[in-house]
CSV table of C-alpha atoms in Angstrom, one decimal:
chain,number,residue,atom,x,y,z
E,161,UNK,CA,-0.5,0.2,0.4
E,162,UNK,CA,1.5,3.6,-0.9
E,163,UNK,CA,2.5,6.1,1.0
E,164,UNK,CA,0.4,8.7,2.8
E,165,UNK,CA,2.4,11.3,-0.2
E,166,UNK,CA,0.5,8.9,-2.8
E,167,UNK,CA,-2.3,10.1,-2.9
E,168,UNK,CA,-2.6,14.0,-3.9
E,169,UNK,CA,-5.9,14.9,-1.5
E,170,UNK,CA,-9.1,15.4,-3.2
E,171,UNK,CA,-9.5,18.7,-5.1
E,172,UNK,CA,-5.8,19.8,-4.8
E,173,UNK,CA,-4.9,21.3,-7.8
E,174,UNK,CA,-2.0,18.4,-9.3
E,175,UNK,CA,1.1,20.2,-10.0
E,176,UNK,CA,2.6,19.6,-13.7
E,177,UNK,CA,5.4,17.8,-14.7
E,178,UNK,CA,8.4,18.4,-15.9
E,179,UNK,CA,9.3,22.0,-14.3
E,180,UNK,CA,7.8,24.5,-12.0
E,181,UNK,CA,5.2,26.8,-12.1
E,182,UNK,CA,5.2,29.4,-14.8
E,183,UNK,CA,2.5,32.1,-14.1
E,184,UNK,CA,0.9,33.4,-16.9
E,185,UNK,CA,-2.7,35.4,-17.4
E,186,UNK,CA,-6.3,33.7,-18.6
E,187,UNK,CA,-8.6,35.6,-20.8
E,188,UNK,CA,-11.5,33.9,-22.6
E,189,UNK,CA,-9.3,33.7,-25.8
E,190,UNK,CA,-7.3,30.9,-24.2
E,191,UNK,CA,-9.4,28.9,-22.8
E,192,UNK,CA,-11.5,29.0,-26.1
E,193,UNK,CA,-8.3,28.2,-28.7
E,194,UNK,CA,-7.7,25.5,-25.7
E,195,UNK,CA,-4.1,27.3,-24.6
E,196,UNK,CA,-5.0,27.0,-20.7
E,197,UNK,CA,-4.4,24.6,-18.1
E,198,UNK,CA,-6.7,21.9,-18.7
E,199,UNK,CA,-5.3,21.5,-22.2
E,200,UNK,CA,-2.2,21.2,-20.9
E,201,UNK,CA,-0.1,24.3,-23.0
E,202,UNK,CA,3.3,26.2,-21.5
E,203,UNK,CA,2.8,28.7,-19.3
E,204,UNK,CA,5.0,31.9,-20.9
E,205,UNK,CA,4.9,35.2,-19.1
E,206,UNK,CA,4.1,38.2,-21.9
E,207,UNK,CA,6.9,39.8,-23.6
E,208,UNK,CA,9.2,42.2,-22.0
E,209,UNK,CA,10.6,45.0,-23.8
E,210,UNK,CA,13.3,45.0,-25.7
E,211,UNK,CA,15.0,47.6,-24.3
E,212,UNK,CA,14.9,45.6,-20.3
E,213,UNK,CA,11.8,47.6,-19.3
E,214,UNK,CA,8.6,45.9,-17.8
E,215,UNK,CA,6.3,43.9,-19.7
E,216,UNK,CA,3.5,45.5,-21.6
E,217,UNK,CA,0.5,46.1,-19.5
E,218,UNK,CA,-1.4,47.2,-23.3
E,219,UNK,CA,-0.4,43.4,-24.4
E,220,UNK,CA,-2.2,40.0,-23.9
E,221,UNK,CA,0.7,37.9,-25.1
E,222,UNK,CA,1.2,36.4,-28.1
E,223,UNK,CA,-2.3,34.6,-29.4
E,224,UNK,CA,-4.7,37.2,-28.1
E,225,UNK,CA,-7.4,39.0,-30.2
E,226,UNK,CA,-7.9,42.8,-29.9
E,227,UNK,CA,-11.9,42.6,-29.3
E,228,UNK,CA,-13.9,43.3,-32.4
E,229,UNK,CA,-14.8,47.8,-32.2
E,230,UNK,CA,-18.2,48.1,-32.0
E,231,UNK,CA,-20.8,49.5,-34.2
E,232,UNK,CA,-23.2,51.8,-33.7
E,233,UNK,CA,-26.2,51.7,-35.2
E,234,UNK,CA,-28.3,54.3,-36.9
E,235,UNK,CA,-30.8,56.4,-34.5
E,236,UNK,CA,-33.8,54.2,-35.2
E,237,UNK,CA,-36.4,57.7,-33.6
E,238,UNK,CA,-33.6,60.1,-35.9
E,239,UNK,CA,-35.2,57.1,-39.1
E,240,UNK,CA,-38.7,57.8,-37.9
E,241,UNK,CA,-38.7,61.2,-37.9
E,242,UNK,CA,-38.8,61.6,-34.1
E,243,UNK,CA,-35.5,62.3,-32.2
E,244,UNK,CA,-35.4,64.8,-29.7
E,245,UNK,CA,-31.8,64.8,-29.7
E,246,UNK,CA,-30.5,66.2,-32.5
E,247,UNK,CA,-27.4,66.6,-32.7
E,248,UNK,CA,-26.5,65.7,-29.0
E,249,UNK,CA,-27.9,62.1,-29.6
E,250,UNK,CA,-25.4,59.2,-29.4
E,251,UNK,CA,-26.1,57.4,-32.2
E,252,UNK,CA,-25.4,58.7,-36.2
E,253,UNK,CA,-28.0,60.5,-37.5
E,254,UNK,CA,-27.1,59.4,-41.2
E,255,UNK,CA,-27.8,62.5,-44.0
E,256,UNK,CA,-28.6,64.3,-41.3
E,257,UNK,CA,-26.4,68.3,-41.9
E,258,UNK,CA,-23.7,68.2,-39.8
E,259,UNK,CA,-24.6,70.5,-36.9
E,260,UNK,CA,-23.0,73.8,-36.2
E,261,UNK,CA,-20.0,74.4,-33.7
E,262,UNK,CA,-20.9,74.7,-30.2
E,263,UNK,CA,-19.1,78.1,-28.3
E,264,UNK,CA,-16.6,77.6,-25.8
E,265,UNK,CA,-18.1,76.4,-22.2
E,266,UNK,CA,-17.8,79.8,-19.9
E,267,UNK,CA,-18.9,79.2,-16.4
E,268,UNK,CA,-21.4,81.2,-15.0
E,269,UNK,CA,-21.0,85.4,-14.3
E,270,UNK,CA,-20.9,86.1,-10.0
E,271,UNK,CA,-24.1,88.1,-11.4
E,272,UNK,CA,-25.9,85.6,-12.8
E,273,UNK,CA,-25.2,83.3,-9.8
E,274,UNK,CA,-26.6,85.6,-7.1
E,275,UNK,CA,-30.6,85.6,-6.2
E,276,UNK,CA,-32.9,87.8,-8.0
E,277,UNK,CA,-33.4,91.0,-6.4
E,278,UNK,CA,-36.0,90.7,-3.1
E,279,UNK,CA,-39.0,92.8,-2.6
E,280,UNK,CA,-38.1,95.3,0.2
E,281,UNK,CA,-39.9,93.8,3.5
E,282,UNK,CA,-43.6,95.7,4.3
E,283,UNK,CA,-44.0,96.9,7.4
E,284,UNK,CA,-46.3,94.1,9.2
E,285,UNK,CA,-50.1,95.3,10.7
E,286,UNK,CA,-49.0,95.1,14.5
E,287,UNK,CA,-46.4,98.1,13.6
E,288,UNK,CA,-48.6,100.0,11.8
E,289,UNK,CA,-51.2,99.7,15.0
E,290,UNK,CA,-47.7,100.0,17.4
E,291,UNK,CA,-48.0,103.4,15.5
E,292,UNK,CA,-51.3,104.8,15.6
E,293,UNK,CA,-50.8,103.8,19.5
E,294,UNK,CA,-48.1,105.8,20.9
E,295,UNK,CA,-47.2,108.8,18.3
E,296,UNK,CA,-49.5,112.0,19.4
E,297,UNK,CA,-49.2,113.3,16.0
E,298,UNK,CA,-51.7,110.8,14.3
E,299,UNK,CA,-55.4,110.9,15.7
E,300,UNK,CA,-56.4,106.6,16.5
E,301,UNK,CA,-59.7,108.3,16.3
E,302,UNK,CA,-59.1,109.1,12.7
E,303,UNK,CA,-58.8,105.4,11.6
E,304,UNK,CA,-60.3,101.9,10.8
E,305,UNK,CA,-59.8,98.6,10.1
E,306,UNK,CA,-60.5,96.9,7.3
E,307,UNK,CA,-60.4,92.9,9.4
E,308,UNK,CA,-61.8,89.2,8.3
E,309,UNK,CA,-64.5,87.8,9.8
E,310,UNK,CA,-64.8,83.9,9.1
E,311,UNK,CA,-68.5,84.4,9.0
E,312,UNK,CA,-69.2,87.9,6.9
E,313,UNK,CA,-66.0,88.5,5.2
E,314,UNK,CA,-64.3,91.7,5.2
E,315,UNK,CA,-65.9,94.1,8.0
E,316,UNK,CA,-64.5,97.9,9.2
E,317,UNK,CA,-64.2,98.9,12.3
E,318,UNK,CA,-63.1,102.3,14.3
E,319,UNK,CA,-59.6,101.4,15.8
E,320,UNK,CA,-61.0,102.7,18.9
E,321,UNK,CA,-63.5,100.0,19.3
E,322,UNK,CA,-60.8,97.1,19.6
E,323,UNK,CA,-58.7,96.6,22.7
E,324,UNK,CA,-54.4,96.1,20.8
E,325,UNK,CA,-53.6,94.3,24.6
E,326,UNK,CA,-52.4,90.3,24.1
E,327,UNK,CA,-55.2,88.2,23.2
E,328,UNK,CA,-54.9,85.5,26.1
E,329,UNK,CA,-55.3,89.0,29.2
E,330,UNK,CA,-58.7,90.5,27.4
E,331,UNK,CA,-61.9,89.1,28.7
E,332,UNK,CA,-64.5,87.2,26.2
E,333,UNK,CA,-67.0,91.0,26.4
E,334,UNK,CA,-64.3,92.5,25.0
E,335,UNK,CA,-63.7,93.7,20.9
E,336,UNK,CA,-59.9,92.2,19.8
E,337,UNK,CA,-58.8,90.7,16.8
E,338,UNK,CA,-55.6,88.6,16.3
E,339,UNK,CA,-53.4,90.6,13.2
E,340,UNK,CA,-53.4,88.4,11.1
E,341,UNK,CA,-56.9,88.7,10.2
E,342,UNK,CA,-56.1,92.6,9.6
E,343,UNK,CA,-56.3,93.3,6.1
E,344,UNK,CA,-55.9,97.1,5.4
E,345,UNK,CA,-56.3,100.9,7.5
E,346,UNK,CA,-57.7,103.4,6.7
E,347,UNK,CA,-57.1,107.0,7.5
E,348,UNK,CA,-60.1,109.1,7.1
E,349,UNK,CA,-61.7,106.6,4.5
E,350,UNK,CA,-58.5,106.7,1.9
E,351,UNK,CA,-56.5,103.2,3.0
E,352,UNK,CA,-53.0,103.5,3.8
E,353,UNK,CA,-51.7,100.0,4.4
E,354,UNK,CA,-53.1,97.2,2.3
E,355,UNK,CA,-51.8,93.7,3.2
E,356,UNK,CA,-53.0,92.7,-0.6
E,357,UNK,CA,-51.7,94.7,-2.2
E,358,UNK,CA,-48.4,96.3,-0.7
E,359,UNK,CA,-48.9,99.4,0.4
E,360,UNK,CA,-47.9,101.2,2.6
E,361,UNK,CA,-48.3,104.7,3.5
E,362,UNK,CA,-48.1,104.6,7.6
E,363,UNK,CA,-43.8,104.2,7.2
E,364,UNK,CA,-42.9,104.3,3.1
E,365,UNK,CA,-41.8,100.7,3.6
E,366,UNK,CA,-42.8,99.3,0.0
E,367,UNK,CA,-40.9,101.9,-1.8
E,368,UNK,CA,-44.0,104.6,-2.7
E,369,UNK,CA,-42.0,107.7,-1.6
E,370,UNK,CA,-45.2,108.6,1.1
E,371,UNK,CA,-45.3,108.8,4.7
E,372,UNK,CA,-48.7,108.7,7.6
E,373,UNK,CA,-47.4,112.3,8.4
E,374,UNK,CA,-47.8,113.5,4.0
E,375,UNK,CA,-50.7,111.7,3.7
E,376,UNK,CA,-52.3,114.1,6.6
E,377,UNK,CA,-51.7,116.6,5.2
E,378,UNK,CA,-52.9,116.1,2.1
E,379,UNK,CA,-56.1,115.1,3.7
E,380,UNK,CA,-56.4,117.9,5.7
E,381,UNK,CA,-55.8,120.4,2.2
E,382,UNK,CA,-58.5,118.7,0.1
E,383,UNK,CA,-60.9,119.1,3.2
E,384,UNK,CA,-59.8,122.1,2.9
E,385,UNK,CA,-60.4,123.0,-0.4
E,386,UNK,CA,-64.0,120.8,-1.2
E,387,UNK,CA,-65.9,122.1,2.8
E,388,UNK,CA,-66.4,118.8,3.4
E,389,UNK,CA,-68.4,118.9,6.8
E,390,UNK,CA,-70.5,121.9,6.2
E,391,UNK,CA,-73.3,120.5,4.8
E,392,UNK,CA,-72.1,117.8,2.2
E,393,UNK,CA,-73.6,114.7,1.2
E,394,UNK,CA,-71.7,113.1,3.5
E,395,UNK,CA,-72.8,114.7,6.7
E,396,UNK,CA,-76.5,113.1,8.3
E,397,UNK,CA,-79.4,116.3,8.1
E,398,UNK,CA,-80.0,115.6,11.7
E,399,UNK,CA,-75.8,117.0,12.4
E,400,UNK,CA,-77.0,120.3,9.6
E,401,UNK,CA,-78.5,123.7,12.1
E,402,UNK,CA,-81.4,124.1,10.0
E,403,UNK,CA,-81.0,127.7,7.5
E,404,UNK,CA,-83.3,130.1,8.6
E,405,UNK,CA,-84.7,131.9,5.8
E,406,UNK,CA,-85.8,134.9,7.9
E,407,UNK,CA,-83.1,137.9,8.2
E,408,UNK,CA,-81.8,137.5,11.8
E,409,UNK,CA,-83.6,141.3,14.2
E,410,UNK,CA,-80.6,142.5,14.8
E,411,UNK,CA,-80.5,142.3,19.3
E,412,UNK,CA,-81.0,145.9,20.8
E,413,UNK,CA,-79.3,146.7,23.8
E,414,UNK,CA,-80.6,145.0,27.3
E,415,UNK,CA,-82.6,142.6,24.8
E,416,UNK,CA,-82.7,138.7,26.3
E,417,UNK,CA,-80.0,137.0,24.8
E,418,UNK,CA,-80.1,134.5,22.6
E,419,UNK,CA,-79.3,131.0,24.0
E,420,UNK,CA,-76.2,129.2,23.0
E,421,UNK,CA,-76.6,127.0,20.3
E,422,UNK,CA,-76.0,123.4,20.5
E,423,UNK,CA,-72.9,121.3,20.0
E,424,UNK,CA,-71.9,120.2,16.9
E,425,UNK,CA,-72.3,116.3,16.6
E,426,UNK,CA,-68.8,114.3,15.5
E,427,UNK,CA,-71.5,110.4,15.2
E,428,UNK,CA,-74.5,109.3,15.4
E,429,UNK,CA,-76.4,106.5,16.4
E,430,UNK,CA,-78.2,104.4,13.5
E,431,UNK,CA,-80.5,101.5,12.6
E,432,UNK,CA,-80.2,100.2,9.0
E,433,UNK,CA,-81.9,99.8,6.5
E,434,UNK,CA,-81.1,96.5,5.2
E,435,UNK,CA,-84.9,95.1,4.1
E,436,UNK,CA,-85.1,94.9,0.2
E,437,UNK,CA,-88.9,95.3,0.6
E,438,UNK,CA,-87.9,99.1,2.1
E,439,UNK,CA,-84.6,99.3,-0.5
E,440,UNK,CA,-87.3,98.8,-3.6
E,441,UNK,CA,-89.5,101.3,-2.7
E,442,UNK,CA,-87.0,104.3,-2.1
E,443,UNK,CA,-85.6,103.3,-5.9
E,444,UNK,CA,-89.1,103.5,-7.2
E,445,UNK,CA,-89.5,106.8,-5.3
E,446,UNK,CA,-86.2,108.4,-6.5
E,447,UNK,CA,-87.0,107.1,-10.4
E,448,UNK,CA,-90.4,109.3,-9.1
E,449,UNK,CA,-88.3,112.6,-8.6
E,450,UNK,CA,-85.6,112.3,-11.2
E,451,UNK,CA,-88.6,111.9,-14.3
E,452,UNK,CA,-90.1,114.9,-13.0
E,453,UNK,CA,-86.9,117.0,-11.9
E,454,UNK,CA,-83.5,115.8,-13.5
E,455,UNK,CA,-81.0,118.0,-11.3
E,456,UNK,CA,-83.0,116.0,-8.1
E,457,UNK,CA,-81.6,113.1,-9.5
E,458,UNK,CA,-77.8,113.4,-8.3
E,459,UNK,CA,-79.4,114.3,-4.6
E,460,UNK,CA,-80.8,111.5,-4.4
E,461,UNK,CA,-79.7,109.2,-0.8
E,462,UNK,CA,-77.9,106.1,-1.9
E,463,UNK,CA,-79.2,103.1,-0.8
E,464,UNK,CA,-76.4,101.3,0.5
E,465,UNK,CA,-76.7,104.6,3.5
E,466,UNK,CA,-80.3,104.2,4.0
E,467,UNK,CA,-81.1,104.4,7.8
E,468,UNK,CA,-82.7,105.8,10.9
E,469,UNK,CA,-80.9,108.3,13.2
E,470,UNK,CA,-81.9,107.3,16.7
E,471,UNK,CA,-78.9,109.6,18.8
E,472,UNK,CA,-76.2,112.4,18.6
E,473,UNK,CA,-73.3,112.7,20.1
E,474,UNK,CA,-70.5,115.1,20.6
E,475,UNK,CA,-67.0,112.4,21.6
E,476,UNK,CA,-63.5,114.2,21.3
E,477,UNK,CA,-60.7,111.8,21.3
E,478,UNK,CA,-60.2,108.2,21.6
E,479,UNK,CA,-61.7,108.3,24.9
E,480,UNK,CA,-65.4,109.5,24.8
E,481,UNK,CA,-65.2,107.6,21.6
E,482,UNK,CA,-64.3,103.8,23.5
E,483,UNK,CA,-66.6,104.7,26.4
E,484,UNK,CA,-69.6,105.1,23.5
E,485,UNK,CA,-68.8,101.5,22.7
E,486,UNK,CA,-68.5,100.7,26.5
E,487,UNK,CA,-72.3,102.0,26.2
E,488,UNK,CA,-73.4,99.9,23.1
E,489,UNK,CA,-72.0,96.7,24.5
E,490,UNK,CA,-73.2,97.5,27.5
E,491,UNK,CA,-77.1,97.5,26.1
E,492,UNK,CA,-76.6,95.2,24.0
E,493,UNK,CA,-75.9,92.9,26.8
E,494,UNK,CA,-79.3,94.2,28.6
E,495,UNK,CA,-81.0,93.1,25.6
E,496,UNK,CA,-80.0,89.8,25.3
E,497,UNK,CA,-80.3,88.9,28.8
E,498,UNK,CA,-84.0,90.9,29.1
E,499,UNK,CA,-85.3,89.9,25.8
E,500,UNK,CA,-87.6,92.9,25.0
E,501,UNK,CA,-89.3,93.2,21.3
E,502,UNK,CA,-88.0,94.3,19.1
E,503,UNK,CA,-88.9,97.8,17.6
E,504,UNK,CA,-90.5,97.7,14.4
E,505,UNK,CA,-90.2,100.2,11.6
E,506,UNK,CA,-93.4,100.8,8.8
E,507,UNK,CA,-92.3,103.6,7.1
E,508,UNK,CA,-95.7,104.9,5.8
E,509,UNK,CA,-96.3,109.1,3.7
E,510,UNK,CA,-93.4,111.4,2.8
E,511,UNK,CA,-92.4,115.0,4.4
E,512,UNK,CA,-90.0,117.3,3.9
E,513,UNK,CA,-87.2,119.3,5.6
E,514,UNK,CA,-86.6,123.1,4.8
E,515,UNK,CA,-87.6,122.4,1.2
E,516,UNK,CA,-83.8,120.1,0.5
E,517,UNK,CA,-84.3,116.7,2.8
E,518,UNK,CA,-87.4,114.3,1.7
E,519,UNK,CA,-88.0,111.5,3.8
E,520,UNK,CA,-90.3,108.9,5.1
E,521,UNK,CA,-91.1,109.2,8.7
E,522,UNK,CA,-91.9,105.4,10.6
E,523,UNK,CA,-95.3,105.0,12.7
E,524,UNK,CA,-94.7,106.3,15.7
E,525,UNK,CA,-94.4,103.3,18.6
E,526,UNK,CA,-93.5,102.5,22.3
E,527,UNK,CA,-90.2,100.8,21.7
E,528,UNK,CA,-88.8,102.9,19.4
E,529,UNK,CA,-88.8,105.5,21.8
E,530,UNK,CA,-87.7,103.3,24.6
E,531,UNK,CA,-84.9,102.1,22.4
E,532,UNK,CA,-83.8,105.9,22.0
E,533,UNK,CA,-84.3,106.9,25.4
E,534,UNK,CA,-82.3,103.6,26.7
E,535,UNK,CA,-79.1,104.8,24.3
E,536,UNK,CA,-79.1,108.2,25.7
E,537,UNK,CA,-79.3,107.6,29.0
E,538,UNK,CA,-76.4,104.7,28.0
E,539,UNK,CA,-74.6,107.5,27.0
E,540,UNK,CA,-75.2,110.2,30.1
E,541,UNK,CA,-73.8,107.9,32.4
E,542,UNK,CA,-70.9,107.1,30.4
E,543,UNK,CA,-70.2,111.4,30.4
E,544,UNK,CA,-70.9,111.2,27.2
E,545,UNK,CA,-72.3,114.9,25.5
E,546,UNK,CA,-75.6,113.7,24.1
E,547,UNK,CA,-77.0,116.1,21.3
E,548,UNK,CA,-81.0,116.9,20.9
E,549,UNK,CA,-82.3,116.6,17.7
E,550,UNK,CA,-84.2,119.6,17.1
E,551,UNK,CA,-87.7,119.9,18.2
E,552,UNK,CA,-89.2,119.8,14.7
E,553,UNK,CA,-87.0,116.8,13.8
E,554,UNK,CA,-88.6,112.7,14.1
E,555,UNK,CA,-87.4,109.7,13.1
E,556,UNK,CA,-87.4,109.6,9.5
E,557,UNK,CA,-85.8,107.9,6.8
E,558,UNK,CA,-84.1,110.2,3.9
E,559,UNK,CA,-85.0,109.7,0.2
E,560,UNK,CA,-82.8,112.7,-0.9
E,561,UNK,CA,-81.3,115.8,0.4
E,562,UNK,CA,-80.4,118.6,-1.4
E,563,UNK,CA,-76.9,120.4,0.7
E,564,UNK,CA,-76.7,123.6,2.4
E,565,UNK,CA,-76.6,126.3,-0.3
E,566,UNK,CA,-77.8,124.2,-3.0
E,567,UNK,CA,-80.8,126.4,-5.5
E,568,UNK,CA,-83.3,123.3,-6.4
E,569,UNK,CA,-85.6,122.6,-3.7
E,570,UNK,CA,-87.7,119.5,-3.6
E,571,UNK,CA,-91.4,119.1,-3.5
E,572,UNK,CA,-93.6,115.8,-2.8
E,573,UNK,CA,-94.4,113.7,-5.9
E,574,UNK,CA,-97.4,114.3,-7.8
E,575,UNK,CA,-98.6,111.0,-6.2
E,576,UNK,CA,-97.0,110.3,-3.4
E,577,UNK,CA,-97.5,106.4,-2.2
E,578,UNK,CA,-100.2,105.6,0.1
E,579,UNK,CA,-99.4,102.1,0.9
E,580,UNK,CA,-96.4,101.2,3.8
E,581,UNK,CA,-93.3,101.6,1.7
E,582,UNK,CA,-92.5,98.8,4.3
E,583,UNK,CA,-91.4,97.3,7.5
E,584,UNK,CA,-87.8,96.4,9.0
E,585,UNK,CA,-87.4,95.0,12.2
E,586,UNK,CA,-84.2,97.4,14.7
E,587,UNK,CA,-82.1,94.4,15.5
E,588,UNK,CA,-78.9,95.6,14.9
E,589,UNK,CA,-76.9,98.8,15.9
E,590,UNK,CA,-74.2,101.3,14.5
E,591,UNK,CA,-72.3,104.2,16.0
E,592,UNK,CA,-71.2,106.4,12.8
E,593,UNK,CA,-69.0,108.8,12.1
E,594,UNK,CA,-70.0,112.2,11.2
E,595,UNK,CA,-68.9,113.1,8.1
E,596,UNK,CA,-66.3,110.0,7.5
E,597,UNK,CA,-64.9,108.1,4.7
E,598,UNK,CA,-67.4,105.0,3.8
E,599,UNK,CA,-66.8,101.4,4.4
E,600,UNK,CA,-66.6,98.6,1.4
E,601,UNK,CA,-70.1,98.3,1.7
E,602,UNK,CA,-71.4,101.5,1.0
E,603,UNK,CA,-72.4,102.8,4.7
E,604,UNK,CA,-70.9,105.6,6.7
E,605,UNK,CA,-67.3,104.9,8.4
E,606,UNK,CA,-68.7,102.8,11.6
E,607,UNK,CA,-66.7,102.2,14.8
E,608,UNK,CA,-68.7,99.8,16.1
E,609,UNK,CA,-71.6,97.4,14.6
E,610,UNK,CA,-73.5,95.1,17.7
E,611,UNK,CA,-76.6,93.4,17.3
E,612,UNK,CA,-79.1,94.0,20.2
E,613,UNK,CA,-80.5,90.3,20.2
């Protein structure tokens, strides 16, 4: 039996006979031609450089064939006429015109790498609020705030009607809004800050070149030029003193002097007319007046400003405005607690004041008189000045009004309506500003609007 060394282990490579191992690189060509180790051929190293250097790494030795060059087939999309790469296609386009030489690629400049210029940052609504609160040159009572209400859309209220403290510190009965709901600010009816259009005439931060002080000067000059507040269309007729057509007698020496004139009102409490029935009736009356006298058409009251004045006030400063708003909120809480019957306005018949105001008067009722009395008592308890209505005056709905000094005179229509013009319940009150601007819906500039029920 042979020794252990006579039998090679299973799987061990057999040593070729006749000499040492000769290392040689084997590739697929050698195996295909039968010159691999399994074929028993000789192993030889790559040919050395004749100059005595190292073997050429690019040579595979004798008997090794070079791979055949790869041929690029024509672009099938070009042949079909739908290749979208053009001269940049990797496959050849037979018959295509030679591509134009491309300019050398230049690195992008620093200017092209810079971002486009950003718009200048705009001052926020909080900045505008702080400016109005702390700048002594700005009267807070002349500003209104347009804010987004989640139920009724964009509404306007006076700046002084809001509590501008932290929302976490105010109570449920205090009117306060988050600053992100503010859409615009107005000064005497003129928009001075608008979030949507990036208008900033308060600070001039958006490049408009105008600040609030310049806007105030422009508005003061404009009002002096047009004489706003002297019986114009923006002032209710209750706030204008009746003109005396007869000449006043000269006071004789020792005669008793006349009582001083009442203060001129700055605000009024009104019930807005929103009934479609009433508005349609007023529109028909105004059309009849315009047909009878075309010059009266421009003096007809817009349907969006129809109202019934209940009380006149003289409010000087933001503190008195805030006190008036508080009095109205207390009246609102009292109505919601007691739930008295709402006054029902029934308009029947027409009348005139001084030949220049045509109005429709409601049927007298205790509910309407009681509401007006409650308003006066609430304002008096707050120390506010209530301007009494003229003795000959009454609750009325203005249909047309000619400003003081106007030539045409208003007369009753040739066929005044005999039936009721319409009805409406008084369920909300508005504290409006005399001679102010207009809201977005066309009504008077309003400090606060409250629902009584």
